[in-house]
Amino acid sequence: MPYAFSVPQAAVPIAGGNDLFPVRRIYCVGRNYAEHAKEMGFTGREPPFFFCKPADAVVPVPENAVGEVAFPPMTANYQHEIELVVAIGEGGSNIPVDRADAHIFGYAVGLDMTRRDLQLALREMGRPWELGKAFDQSAPIGPIHRLGETGVMERGAIWLKVNGVEKQRGELTELIWSIPEVISNLSEYFTLEPGDLIFTGTPSGVGKVQGGDVLVGGVDGLGELSVKLL
Ligand code: MN
């Protein structure tokens, strides 16, 4: 049966060529750096928790380009969260921690953009987070670097500047739940498939941005992601 109409496949460029990584699902980890958990009012090492964004929330930004993101509606507190993104290349469920790296296709720098006012109000009411987290253009992302190029990433700085001023800085060694632990835990709840992206959490220093701001973030070994808010 033919489709009544076509729907674009969300995709992210792969560094070092013309190939695209088709996006199936976007999973995000909450509160995965201790200092960020504290600034959000939490402490300690609780089990990782997850939320999702739609695949078409990605805003792919090519290398050396400045992506453009429209300021979203219905918020007075729009915030940045710089994150390491893991791209899944091999699916599976109940993946053991010591086998998790074999499921990684590569890595990218991403922004988990957040309507913080809506997220916190929904949290207070015990309601789902979609309005605060899963809105249009809420996942700007740079090119995906293949695992063969980067090696398994376990350390390196992660940082974000707004209009040239550093706002966030962390180290991948500070992740409360390591990338293999995140993949393993997530795969107990969902069958992971090629095309899945996992935003692995943000270090402390999240804050409000406004139209006209330029966000530049990076992770050692993955280059920079630049976004201008319209
Ligand atoms: Mn986040």
mmCIF file of C-alpha atoms and ligand atoms in Angstrom:
data_model
loop_
_atom_site.group_PDB
_atom_site.id
_atom_site.type_symbol
_atom_site.label_atom_id
_atom_site.label_comp_id
_atom_site.label_asym_id
_atom_site.label_seq_id
_atom_site.Cartn_x
_atom_site.Cartn_y
_atom_site.Cartn_z
ATOM 1 C CA MET A 1 0.000 0.000 0.000
ATOM 2 C CA PRO A 2 1.426 3.415 -0.854
ATOM 3 C CA TYR A 3 1.616 6.082 1.824
ATOM 4 C CA ALA A 4 -0.966 8.858 1.435
ATOM 5 C CA PHE A 5 1.855 11.389 1.786
ATOM 6 C CA SER A 6 5.526 11.375 2.732
ATOM 7 C CA VAL A 7 7.039 12.381 6.086
ATOM 8 C CA PRO A 8 10.696 13.454 6.239
ATOM 9 C CA GLN A 9 13.118 11.129 8.045
ATOM 10 C CA ALA A 10 14.918 13.005 10.826
ATOM 11 C CA ALA A 11 18.663 12.625 10.347
ATOM 12 C CA VAL A 12 22.021 13.919 11.577
ATOM 13 C CA PRO A 13 25.151 14.265 9.381
ATOM 14 C CA ILE A 14 28.032 11.909 10.102
ATOM 15 C CA ALA A 15 31.404 13.643 10.320
ATOM 16 C CA GLY A 16 33.978 12.925 7.638
ATOM 17 C CA GLY A 17 31.702 12.185 4.689
ATOM 18 C CA ASN A 18 28.280 12.693 3.171
ATOM 19 C CA ASP A 19 26.417 9.975 5.086
ATOM 20 C CA LEU A 20 23.431 10.728 7.300
ATOM 21 C CA PHE A 21 22.527 8.982 10.565
ATOM 22 C CA PRO A 22 18.748 8.389 10.491
ATOM 23 C CA VAL A 23 17.178 9.184 13.869
ATOM 24 C CA ARG A 24 14.696 6.650 15.252
ATOM 25 C CA ARG A 25 14.222 7.775 18.854
ATOM 26 C CA ILE A 26 15.765 10.307 21.224
ATOM 27 C CA TYR A 27 16.241 9.227 24.829
ATOM 28 C CA CYS A 28 17.522 11.647 27.470
ATOM 29 C CA VAL A 29 19.001 10.965 30.909
ATOM 30 C CA GLY A 30 17.975 13.258 33.758
ATOM 31 C CA ARG A 31 20.319 14.566 36.482
ATOM 32 C CA ASN A 32 23.467 12.664 35.509
ATOM 33 C CA TYR A 33 26.060 15.091 36.950
ATOM 34 C CA ALA A 34 26.089 15.593 40.733
ATOM 35 C CA GLU A 35 26.481 19.392 40.632
ATOM 36 C CA HIS A 36 23.542 19.734 38.200
ATOM 37 C CA ALA A 37 21.393 17.418 40.360
ATOM 38 C CA LYS A 38 22.178 19.750 43.283
ATOM 39 C CA GLU A 39 21.265 22.901 41.362
ATOM 40 C CA MET A 40 17.932 21.234 40.486
ATOM 41 C CA GLY A 41 17.314 20.463 44.168
ATOM 42 C CA PHE A 42 18.424 16.815 44.394
ATOM 43 C CA THR A 43 21.382 14.886 45.818
ATOM 44 C CA GLY A 44 22.789 11.399 45.764
ATOM 45 C CA ARG A 45 23.006 8.575 43.264
ATOM 46 C CA GLU A 46 19.478 7.503 42.475
ATOM 47 C CA PRO A 47 18.890 5.101 39.573
ATOM 48 C CA PRO A 48 19.093 6.874 36.194
ATOM 49 C CA PHE A 49 15.782 8.125 34.828
ATOM 50 C CA PHE A 50 14.825 8.794 31.262
ATOM 51 C CA PHE A 51 12.550 10.933 29.157
ATOM 52 C CA CYS A 52 12.139 11.185 25.397
ATOM 53 C CA LYS A 53 12.034 13.788 22.688
ATOM 54 C CA PRO A 54 10.514 13.192 19.244
ATOM 55 C CA ALA A 55 13.026 12.285 16.516
ATOM 56 C CA ASP A 56 12.157 15.430 14.567
ATOM 57 C CA ALA A 57 13.177 17.645 17.505
ATOM 58 C CA VAL A 58 16.740 17.416 16.166
ATOM 59 C CA VAL A 59 18.248 20.509 14.568
ATOM 60 C CA PRO A 60 21.301 19.138 12.745
ATOM 61 C CA VAL A 61 24.133 21.658 12.622
ATOM 62 C CA PRO A 62 26.953 20.861 10.149
ATOM 63 C CA GLU A 63 30.579 21.227 11.153
ATOM 64 C CA ASN A 64 31.780 24.874 11.160
ATOM 65 C CA ALA A 65 28.205 26.149 10.671
ATOM 66 C CA VAL A 66 25.953 28.135 12.988
ATOM 67 C CA GLY A 67 22.552 26.506 13.393
ATOM 68 C CA GLU A 68 19.466 28.650 13.762
ATOM 69 C CA VAL A 69 16.811 27.847 16.336
ATOM 70 C CA ALA A 70 13.568 29.759 16.739
ATOM 71 C CA PHE A 71 12.797 30.953 20.279
ATOM 72 C CA PRO A 72 10.030 28.568 21.371
ATOM 73 C CA PRO A 73 6.489 29.635 22.264
ATOM 74 C CA MET A 74 4.846 29.370 25.702
ATOM 75 C CA THR A 75 7.929 29.955 27.849
ATOM 76 C CA ALA A 76 9.524 32.764 29.846
ATOM 77 C CA ASN A 77 12.439 30.594 30.984
ATOM 78 C CA TYR A 78 14.136 28.879 28.045
ATOM 79 C CA GLN A 79 17.362 27.142 29.145
ATOM 80 C CA HIS A 80 20.430 25.439 27.688
ATOM 81 C CA GLU A 81 21.773 22.009 28.712
ATOM 82 C CA ILE A 82 24.965 20.982 26.900
ATOM 83 C CA GLU A 83 25.272 17.192 26.624
ATOM 84 C CA LEU A 84 27.333 14.377 25.163
ATOM 85 C CA VAL A 85 25.083 12.420 22.790
ATOM 86 C CA VAL A 86 25.615 8.703 22.170
ATOM 87 C CA ALA A 87 24.396 7.319 18.835
ATOM 88 C CA ILE A 88 23.367 3.662 18.832
ATOM 89 C CA GLY A 89 24.488 1.519 15.889
ATOM 90 C CA GLU A 90 23.557 -1.946 17.104
ATOM 91 C CA GLY A 91 20.292 -2.721 18.846
ATOM 92 C CA GLY A 92 19.563 -4.924 21.806
ATOM 93 C CA SER A 93 17.745 -5.379 25.087
ATOM 94 C CA ASN A 94 19.104 -6.281 28.524
ATOM 95 C CA ILE A 95 22.580 -5.295 27.342
ATOM 96 C CA PRO A 96 25.234 -6.080 29.988
ATOM 97 C CA VAL A 97 27.357 -3.108 31.088
ATOM 98 C CA ASP A 98 30.551 -4.790 29.874
ATOM 99 C CA ARG A 99 29.075 -5.263 26.373
ATOM 100 C CA ALA A 100 27.471 -1.825 26.012
ATOM 101 C CA ASP A 101 30.325 -0.145 24.109
ATOM 102 C CA ALA A 102 29.795 -2.568 21.200
ATOM 103 C CA HIS A 103 26.351 -0.989 20.604
ATOM 104 C CA ILE A 104 27.745 2.527 20.102
ATOM 105 C CA PHE A 105 27.868 3.948 16.555
ATOM 106 C CA GLY A 106 29.437 7.222 17.607
ATOM 107 C CA TYR A 107 29.132 10.447 19.568
ATOM 108 C CA ALA A 108 27.986 14.042 19.053
ATOM 109 C CA VAL A 109 27.637 17.314 20.938
ATOM 110 C CA GLY A 110 23.999 18.162 21.631
ATOM 111 C CA LEU A 111 21.801 20.653 23.437
ATOM 112 C CA ASP A 112 18.828 19.472 25.493
ATOM 113 C CA MET A 113 16.926 22.758 25.214
ATOM 114 C CA THR A 114 14.346 23.088 27.958
ATOM 115 C CA ARG A 115 11.299 25.238 28.722
ATOM 116 C CA ARG A 116 12.289 25.214 32.408
ATOM 117 C CA ASP A 117 9.195 27.036 33.649
ATOM 118 C CA LEU A 118 6.923 24.429 32.070
ATOM 119 C CA GLN A 119 9.145 21.505 33.126
ATOM 120 C CA LEU A 120 9.214 22.578 36.782
ATOM 121 C CA ALA A 121 5.467 23.327 36.883
ATOM 122 C CA LEU A 122 4.715 19.908 35.382
ATOM 123 C CA ARG A 123 7.131 18.261 37.844
ATOM 124 C CA GLU A 124 5.373 19.955 40.766
ATOM 125 C CA MET A 125 2.013 18.677 39.514
ATOM 126 C CA GLY A 126 3.335 15.150 38.897
ATOM 127 C CA ARG A 127 2.566 15.495 35.180
ATOM 128 C CA PRO A 128 4.615 14.325 32.149
ATOM 129 C CA TRP A 129 7.489 16.553 30.995
ATOM 130 C CA GLU A 130 6.779 16.672 27.239
ATOM 131 C CA LEU A 131 5.700 20.324 27.140
ATOM 132 C CA GLY A 132 8.937 21.338 28.866
ATOM 133 C CA LYS A 133 11.330 18.989 27.090
ATOM 134 C CA ALA A 134 9.911 17.482 23.888
ATOM 135 C CA PHE A 135 8.981 20.583 21.901
ATOM 136 C CA ASP A 136 9.937 21.553 18.339
ATOM 137 C CA GLN A 137 13.671 22.165 17.743
ATOM 138 C CA SER A 138 14.527 21.151 21.311
ATOM 139 C CA ALA A 139 17.518 19.002 20.285
ATOM 140 C CA PRO A 140 20.191 20.909 18.306
ATOM 141 C CA ILE A 141 23.044 18.514 17.522
ATOM 142 C CA GLY A 142 26.413 18.576 15.778
ATOM 143 C CA PRO A 143 27.785 15.894 13.432
ATOM 144 C CA ILE A 144 28.078 12.330 14.722
ATOM 145 C CA HIS A 145 31.676 11.165 14.997
ATOM 146 C CA ARG A 146 32.107 7.456 14.393
ATOM 147 C CA LEU A 147 33.397 5.295 17.257
ATOM 148 C CA GLY A 148 36.270 4.178 15.042
ATOM 149 C CA GLU A 149 37.433 7.771 14.892
ATOM 150 C CA THR A 150 36.970 8.753 18.544
ATOM 151 C CA GLY A 151 37.514 5.488 20.402
ATOM 152 C CA VAL A 152 35.374 4.783 23.479
ATOM 153 C CA MET A 153 34.844 8.149 25.204
ATOM 154 C CA GLU A 154 35.326 8.028 28.968
ATOM 155 C CA ARG A 155 36.941 11.383 29.726
ATOM 156 C CA GLY A 156 37.181 14.881 28.350
ATOM 157 C CA ALA A 157 35.820 18.331 29.033
ATOM 158 C CA ILE A 158 32.250 19.351 28.212
ATOM 159 C CA TRP A 159 31.436 23.062 28.168
ATOM 160 C CA LEU A 160 29.087 25.764 26.909
ATOM 161 C CA LYS A 161 29.481 29.489 26.288
ATOM 162 C CA VAL A 162 26.627 31.955 25.800
ATOM 163 C CA ASN A 163 27.669 35.071 23.845
ATOM 164 C CA GLY A 164 31.309 34.176 24.561
ATOM 165 C CA VAL A 165 30.865 33.812 28.333
ATOM 166 C CA GLU A 166 31.386 30.344 29.797
ATOM 167 C CA LYS A 167 28.250 29.071 31.576
ATOM 168 C CA GLN A 168 28.749 25.316 31.859
ATOM 169 C CA ARG A 169 31.874 23.191 32.313
ATOM 170 C CA GLY A 170 32.166 19.587 33.360
ATOM 171 C CA GLU A 171 34.149 16.421 32.777
ATOM 172 C CA LEU A 172 32.802 13.164 31.365
ATOM 173 C CA THR A 173 34.407 11.350 34.330
ATOM 174 C CA GLU A 174 31.855 13.196 36.511
ATOM 175 C CA LEU A 175 28.901 11.354 34.949
ATOM 176 C CA ILE A 176 27.006 9.711 37.838
ATOM 177 C CA TRP A 177 25.929 6.899 35.498
ATOM 178 C CA SER A 178 28.624 6.044 32.944
ATOM 179 C CA ILE A 179 27.688 5.648 29.291
ATOM 180 C CA PRO A 180 27.824 1.805 29.459
ATOM 181 C CA GLU A 181 25.633 1.893 32.593
ATOM 182 C CA VAL A 182 23.131 4.212 30.865
ATOM 183 C CA ILE A 183 22.934 1.975 27.777
ATOM 184 C CA SER A 184 22.538 -1.131 29.944
ATOM 185 C CA ASN A 185 19.850 0.361 32.193
ATOM 186 C CA LEU A 186 17.889 1.929 29.317
ATOM 187 C CA SER A 187 17.952 -1.376 27.404
ATOM 188 C CA GLU A 188 16.152 -3.066 30.306
ATOM 189 C CA TYR A 189 13.159 -0.802 29.643
ATOM 190 C CA PHE A 190 13.304 -0.406 25.842
ATOM 191 C CA THR A 191 14.741 -2.471 23.017
ATOM 192 C CA LEU A 192 17.410 -0.201 21.592
ATOM 193 C CA GLU A 193 17.686 -0.035 17.807
ATOM 194 C CA PRO A 194 20.122 1.499 15.316
ATOM 195 C CA GLY A 195 19.191 5.155 14.902
ATOM 196 C CA ASP A 196 18.549 5.802 18.581
ATOM 197 C CA LEU A 197 20.227 8.798 20.215
ATOM 198 C CA ILE A 198 20.877 9.098 23.951
ATOM 199 C CA PHE A 199 21.451 12.541 25.494
ATOM 200 C CA THR A 200 23.544 11.628 28.542
ATOM 201 C CA GLY A 201 22.861 14.542 30.891
ATOM 202 C CA THR A 202 24.217 18.022 31.530
ATOM 203 C CA PRO A 203 26.815 19.435 33.945
ATOM 204 C CA SER A 204 25.933 22.315 36.273
ATOM 205 C CA GLY A 205 25.489 25.900 35.135
ATOM 206 C CA VAL A 206 22.242 25.611 33.191
ATOM 207 C CA GLY A 207 20.580 28.964 32.648
ATOM 208 C CA LYS A 208 18.182 31.156 30.768
ATOM 209 C CA VAL A 209 18.773 32.366 27.210
ATOM 210 C CA GLN A 210 16.944 34.806 24.947
ATOM 211 C CA GLY A 211 16.471 35.611 21.284
ATOM 212 C CA GLY A 212 19.722 36.797 19.665
ATOM 213 C CA ASP A 213 21.953 34.769 21.990
ATOM 214 C CA VAL A 214 24.695 32.635 20.448
ATOM 215 C CA LEU A 215 25.393 29.304 22.151
ATOM 216 C CA VAL A 216 28.709 27.552 21.488
ATOM 217 C CA GLY A 217 29.373 24.250 23.217
ATOM 218 C CA GLY A 218 31.786 21.401 22.881
ATOM 219 C CA VAL A 219 33.112 18.098 24.082
ATOM 220 C CA ASP A 220 36.827 17.293 23.769
ATOM 221 C CA GLY A 221 37.345 15.300 20.586
ATOM 222 C CA LEU A 222 33.997 16.158 19.013
ATOM 223 C CA GLY A 223 34.479 19.774 18.018
ATOM 224 C CA GLU A 224 31.998 22.564 18.675
ATOM 225 C CA LEU A 225 28.261 23.021 18.246
ATOM 226 C CA SER A 226 27.135 26.607 17.505
ATOM 227 C CA VAL A 227 23.538 27.770 17.609
ATOM 228 C CA LYS A 228 21.990 31.218 17.231
ATOM 229 C CA LEU A 229 18.585 31.792 18.793
ATOM 230 C CA LEU A 230 16.243 33.754 16.554
HETATM 231 MN MN MN B 1 19.276 17.204 29.935
#
